[in-house]
Amino acid sequence: MITATEFPQPAASVSATAAAASPVLRLTDIEKVYQTKTIETLALHRVNLTINRGEFVSIMGPSGCGKSTLLSLMGLLDEPTSGTIEVDGRAVTSFSDRELAGLRNLKIGFVFQSYHLINDLSVVDNVELPLLYRLGLGGRERRQRALAALDKVGLSARTGHFPGQLSGGQRQRVAIARALAGDPEIILADEPTGNLDSVMGEEIIELLLELNREQGVTIVMVTHDLQQALKTQRVIRFFDGSQVG
Ligand SMILES: Nc1ncnc2c1ncn2[C@@H]1O[C@H](COP(=O)(O)OP(=O)(O)OP(=O)(O)O)[C@@H](O)[C@H]1O
Ligand SMILES: [Mg+2]
């Protein structure tokens, strides 16, 4: 578990407070249409949303209402059909593909319902993986960062295990460590407890809450669990591709 002494960053928490109202992500008039041969799906419609630095926001809504689509746009993994996405006040369309990939790698950590770990790699190698794309990071530093991230999620004793040797909750902790190793400003979590029982799910939520509180990581989490959502600072509800509350 994370303790205050593991995150001795008073400057960071002061700046997180001071910057509480500064938008890190802003979506304006977003439409997302998926076109297949036979069907056109309006997945998002007139979405206007601002995520401020240091916030922990949950996204709720029925299956198929566009939550994962929204997260993939926020994570710069996909582009809207129309509308504007701004990161730190700069329109994403003004970035080159290369800048965009760099921005995604440096700024954003992803956590998915099904963990997306590589079963043939050890826990620590999985956590190191996104750091391979960081120019200027040597092997030793990568390993140190990965071990530090695993320590933060309470998995120091499991670094040499393989994903198949871990419980679901532990696997999700590895995925969170992988997101954390890159020191991201934003974590986008798509139903991070969807495959977990309520006890393990609770642990993961507590971990995310601590990361938000202690490190000021901005978190956007999709969840179907109202109790979890109510622990976060803001709940945004979607229905049929539009924000309803
Ligand atoms: N790649 C795609 N191609 C075509 N249609 C898609 C694609 N991805 C999503 N859709 C459609 O867009 C709509 C929104 O999907 P999305 O995955 O965002 O929903 P969701 O709210 O995350 O649902 P769930 O709670 O089941 O995960 C759905 O109707 C879905 O079928
Ligand atoms: Mg989804």
Coordinates of C-alpha atoms and ligand atoms in Angstrom, one line a residue:
M1 CA 0.0 0.0 0.0
I2 CA 1.1 3.5 -0.6
T3 CA 2.1 5.6 2.4
A4 CA 2.7 9.3 2.6
T5 CA 6.4 8.8 3.1
E6 CA 6.7 6.9 -0.2
F7 CA 5.5 10.0 -2.0
P8 CA 7.4 12.9 -0.3
Q9 CA 6.4 15.5 -2.9
P10 CA 4.9 18.4 -1.1
A11 CA 5.6 20.7 -4.1
A12 CA 3.6 18.3 -6.3
S13 CA 0.6 18.3 -4.0
V14 CA 0.7 22.1 -3.6
S15 CA 0.8 22.6 -7.4
A16 CA -1.9 20.0 -7.8
T17 CA -4.2 22.1 -5.5
A18 CA -3.2 25.3 -7.2
A19 CA -3.8 23.8 -10.6
A20 CA -7.1 22.2 -9.6
A21 CA -9.1 24.1 -12.2
S22 CA -6.7 23.8 -15.1
P23 CA -8.0 21.7 -17.9
V24 CA -5.8 18.8 -19.0
L25 CA -8.3 17.4 -21.5
R26 CA -11.0 19.3 -23.2
L27 CA -13.5 17.7 -25.7
T28 CA -15.7 20.1 -27.7
D29 CA -18.7 19.1 -29.8
I30 CA -17.3 15.6 -30.3
E31 CA -19.1 13.2 -32.7
K32 CA -17.8 9.7 -33.4
V33 CA -19.3 7.7 -36.2
Y34 CA -18.2 4.1 -36.8
Q35 CA -18.8 3.0 -40.3
T36 CA -18.8 -0.6 -41.4
K37 CA -20.0 -2.0 -44.7
T38 CA -23.5 -2.5 -43.5
I39 CA -24.1 -0.2 -40.6
E40 CA -23.3 3.3 -39.4
T41 CA -23.1 3.8 -35.6
L42 CA -23.2 7.2 -34.0
A43 CA -21.2 6.2 -30.9
L44 CA -20.8 9.7 -29.5
H45 CA -22.9 12.7 -30.2
R46 CA -22.3 16.4 -29.2
V47 CA -20.0 15.5 -26.3
N48 CA -18.6 18.5 -24.4
L49 CA -16.4 17.6 -21.5
T50 CA -13.5 19.1 -19.6
I51 CA -11.2 17.1 -17.3
N52 CA -9.2 19.2 -14.9
R53 CA -5.7 18.4 -13.6
G54 CA -5.8 16.3 -10.5
E55 CA -9.5 15.2 -10.9
F56 CA -10.8 11.7 -10.4
V57 CA -13.8 11.3 -12.7
S58 CA -16.0 8.3 -13.3
I59 CA -18.0 7.6 -16.4
M60 CA -21.1 5.5 -16.1
G61 CA -23.8 4.3 -18.5
P62 CA -25.3 1.2 -20.1
S63 CA -23.4 -1.1 -22.4
G64 CA -22.9 0.3 -25.9
C65 CA -23.4 3.9 -24.8
G66 CA -19.9 5.0 -26.0
K67 CA -17.8 4.9 -22.8
S68 CA -14.9 3.0 -24.3
T69 CA -15.1 5.1 -27.4
L70 CA -14.8 8.2 -25.2
L71 CA -11.8 6.8 -23.4
S72 CA -10.0 5.9 -26.7
L73 CA -10.5 9.5 -27.9
M74 CA -9.3 10.9 -24.6
G75 CA -6.3 8.6 -24.8
L76 CA -5.5 9.8 -28.4
L77 CA -5.8 6.2 -29.6
D78 CA -8.5 7.2 -32.1
E79 CA -9.8 10.4 -33.7
P80 CA -13.3 11.9 -33.5
T81 CA -15.3 12.2 -36.7
S82 CA -15.8 15.9 -35.8
G83 CA -15.1 18.2 -32.9
T84 CA -12.0 19.2 -31.1
I85 CA -9.8 17.5 -28.5
E86 CA -7.4 19.7 -26.6
V87 CA -4.5 18.5 -24.4
D88 CA -3.1 21.2 -22.1
G89 CA -5.0 23.8 -24.2
R90 CA -3.5 22.6 -27.5
A91 CA -5.7 21.1 -30.2
V92 CA -4.6 17.5 -30.9
T93 CA -4.9 18.1 -34.7
S94 CA -2.0 20.5 -34.4
F95 CA 0.3 17.6 -33.4
S96 CA 2.2 15.5 -35.9
D97 CA 1.7 11.7 -35.7
R98 CA 5.1 11.5 -34.0
E99 CA 4.3 14.2 -31.5
L100 CA 1.0 12.5 -30.8
A101 CA 2.7 9.1 -30.1
G102 CA 5.2 10.9 -27.8
L103 CA 2.4 12.7 -26.0
R104 CA 0.5 9.4 -25.5
N105 CA 3.6 7.6 -24.2
L106 CA 4.7 10.4 -21.8
K107 CA 1.4 11.6 -20.5
I108 CA -1.2 8.9 -20.5
G109 CA -1.3 5.5 -18.8
F110 CA -4.0 2.9 -19.8
V111 CA -5.6 0.3 -17.6
F112 CA -8.1 -2.2 -19.2
Q113 CA -10.6 -4.6 -17.8
S114 CA -8.7 -7.6 -19.1
Y115 CA -5.3 -6.3 -18.0
H116 CA -3.6 -6.7 -21.4
L117 CA -0.5 -8.3 -19.9
I118 CA 1.9 -10.4 -22.0
N119 CA 1.9 -13.9 -20.5
D120 CA 5.4 -14.8 -21.7
L121 CA 7.0 -11.9 -20.0
S122 CA 7.7 -11.7 -16.3
V123 CA 5.8 -9.1 -14.2
V124 CA 8.8 -6.7 -14.2
D125 CA 9.3 -7.1 -17.9
N126 CA 5.6 -6.3 -18.5
V127 CA 5.9 -3.1 -16.5
E128 CA 9.1 -2.1 -18.3
L129 CA 7.6 -2.6 -21.7
P130 CA 6.2 1.0 -22.4
L131 CA 9.5 2.4 -21.2
L132 CA 11.3 0.8 -24.1
Y133 CA 9.7 3.6 -26.3
R134 CA 11.3 6.3 -24.1
L135 CA 14.3 7.7 -25.8
G136 CA 17.2 8.3 -23.4
L137 CA 16.1 5.8 -20.8
G138 CA 18.8 3.2 -20.2
G139 CA 18.2 -0.4 -19.2
R140 CA 19.1 0.1 -15.6
E141 CA 16.8 3.1 -15.2
R142 CA 14.0 1.3 -16.9
R143 CA 14.4 -1.6 -14.4
Q144 CA 14.5 0.8 -11.4
R145 CA 11.4 2.6 -12.5
A146 CA 9.5 -0.7 -13.1
L147 CA 10.5 -2.0 -9.6
A148 CA 9.5 1.3 -8.0
A149 CA 6.1 1.2 -9.7
L150 CA 5.6 -2.4 -8.6
D151 CA 6.5 -1.3 -5.0
K152 CA 3.8 1.4 -5.2
V153 CA 1.2 -1.2 -6.0
G154 CA 2.4 -3.6 -3.3
L155 CA 3.9 -6.2 -5.6
S156 CA 7.6 -6.1 -4.8
A157 CA 7.5 -9.8 -3.9
R158 CA 6.1 -10.9 -7.3
T159 CA 8.4 -9.2 -9.8
G160 CA 9.8 -12.5 -11.2
H161 CA 6.4 -14.2 -11.5
F162 CA 4.5 -14.5 -14.7
P163 CA 1.0 -13.1 -15.2
G164 CA -0.5 -16.7 -15.2
Q165 CA 0.9 -17.2 -11.6
L166 CA -1.0 -14.2 -10.2
S167 CA -4.6 -13.6 -9.0
G168 CA -6.8 -11.2 -11.1
G169 CA -6.4 -8.4 -8.6
Q170 CA -2.6 -8.9 -8.7
R171 CA -2.7 -8.8 -12.5
Q172 CA -4.6 -5.6 -12.4
R173 CA -2.0 -4.2 -10.0
V174 CA 0.7 -5.1 -12.5
A175 CA -1.3 -3.3 -15.2
I176 CA -1.5 -0.3 -13.0
A177 CA 2.2 -0.4 -12.2
R178 CA 2.8 -0.6 -16.0
A179 CA 0.7 2.6 -16.4
L180 CA 2.6 4.2 -13.5
A181 CA 6.1 3.4 -14.6
G182 CA 5.9 6.0 -17.3
D183 CA 5.0 8.6 -14.6
P184 CA 1.8 9.6 -16.4
E185 CA -0.2 12.7 -15.7
I186 CA -3.4 10.9 -16.6
I187 CA -4.6 7.4 -16.1
L188 CA -7.5 6.2 -18.3
A189 CA -9.1 3.1 -16.8
D190 CA -11.8 1.2 -18.7
E191 CA -13.7 -0.9 -16.2
P192 CA -10.6 -1.8 -14.2
T193 CA -12.5 -3.9 -11.7
G194 CA -14.8 -5.5 -14.3
N195 CA -13.2 -8.9 -14.0
L196 CA -12.6 -8.9 -10.3
D197 CA -14.6 -10.0 -7.3
S198 CA -15.8 -7.2 -5.0
V199 CA -13.0 -7.5 -2.5
M200 CA -10.2 -7.3 -5.1
G201 CA -12.2 -4.6 -6.9
E202 CA -12.3 -2.6 -3.8
E203 CA -8.5 -2.9 -3.4
I204 CA -8.0 -1.6 -6.9
I205 CA -10.3 1.4 -6.4
E206 CA -8.5 2.2 -3.1
L207 CA -5.2 2.1 -5.0
L208 CA -6.4 4.4 -7.7
L209 CA -7.9 6.8 -5.0
E210 CA -4.5 6.9 -3.3
L211 CA -2.6 7.5 -6.5
N212 CA -5.0 10.4 -7.2
R213 CA -4.7 11.8 -3.7
E214 CA -1.0 11.3 -3.0
Q215 CA 0.5 11.8 -6.5
G216 CA -2.1 14.1 -8.1
V217 CA -2.6 11.7 -11.0
T218 CA -5.7 12.7 -13.0
I219 CA -7.9 9.6 -13.4
V220 CA -10.8 9.0 -15.7
M221 CA -12.5 5.6 -14.9
V222 CA -15.3 3.8 -16.7
T223 CA -17.3 1.8 -14.2
H224 CA -20.6 0.0 -13.9
D225 CA -20.4 0.1 -10.1
L226 CA -22.2 3.1 -8.5
Q227 CA -20.6 2.6 -5.2
Q228 CA -17.2 2.9 -6.8
A229 CA -18.2 5.9 -8.8
L230 CA -19.5 7.7 -5.7
K231 CA -16.0 7.5 -4.2
T232 CA -14.7 9.6 -7.1
Q233 CA -15.0 13.4 -7.3
R234 CA -17.3 13.6 -10.3
V235 CA -19.7 11.1 -12.0
I236 CA -20.5 11.7 -15.6
R237 CA -23.4 9.7 -17.1
F238 CA -23.8 8.7 -20.7
F239 CA -26.8 7.3 -22.6
D240 CA -26.8 6.5 -26.3
G241 CA -23.6 8.4 -27.0
S242 CA -24.6 11.6 -25.2
Q243 CA -23.8 13.0 -21.8
V244 CA -27.0 13.0 -19.6
G245 CA -25.6 14.2 -16.3
Ligands
LIG1 N1 -14.6 -0.4 -34.0 C1 -15.9 -0.3 -34.1 N2 -16.6 -0.4 -35.2 C2 -17.9 -0.3 -35.3 N3 -18.7 0.0 -34.3 C3 -18.1 0.2 -33.1 C4 -16.7 0.0 -32.9 N4 -16.4 0.2 -31.6 C5 -17.6 0.4 -31.0 N5 -18.6 0.4 -31.9 C6 -20.0 0.7 -31.5 O1 -20.1 2.0 -30.9 C7 -21.0 1.9 -29.8 C8 -20.3 2.3 -28.5 O2 -19.4 1.3 -28.2 P1 -18.5 1.4 -26.9 O3 -17.5 0.2 -26.9 O4 -17.9 2.7 -26.8 O5 -19.5 1.2 -25.7 P2 -19.3 1.0 -24.1 O6 -20.2 2.1 -23.5 O7 -17.9 1.0 -23.8 O8 -20.0 -0.4 -23.9 P3 -19.6 -1.5 -22.7 O9 -20.2 -1.1 -21.4 O10 -20.3 -2.8 -23.2 O11 -18.1 -1.7 -22.8 C9 -21.6 0.5 -29.8 O12 -22.8 0.5 -30.5 C10 -20.6 -0.3 -30.6 O13 -21.2 -1.4 -31.2
MG2 MG -16.6 -0.5 -23.0

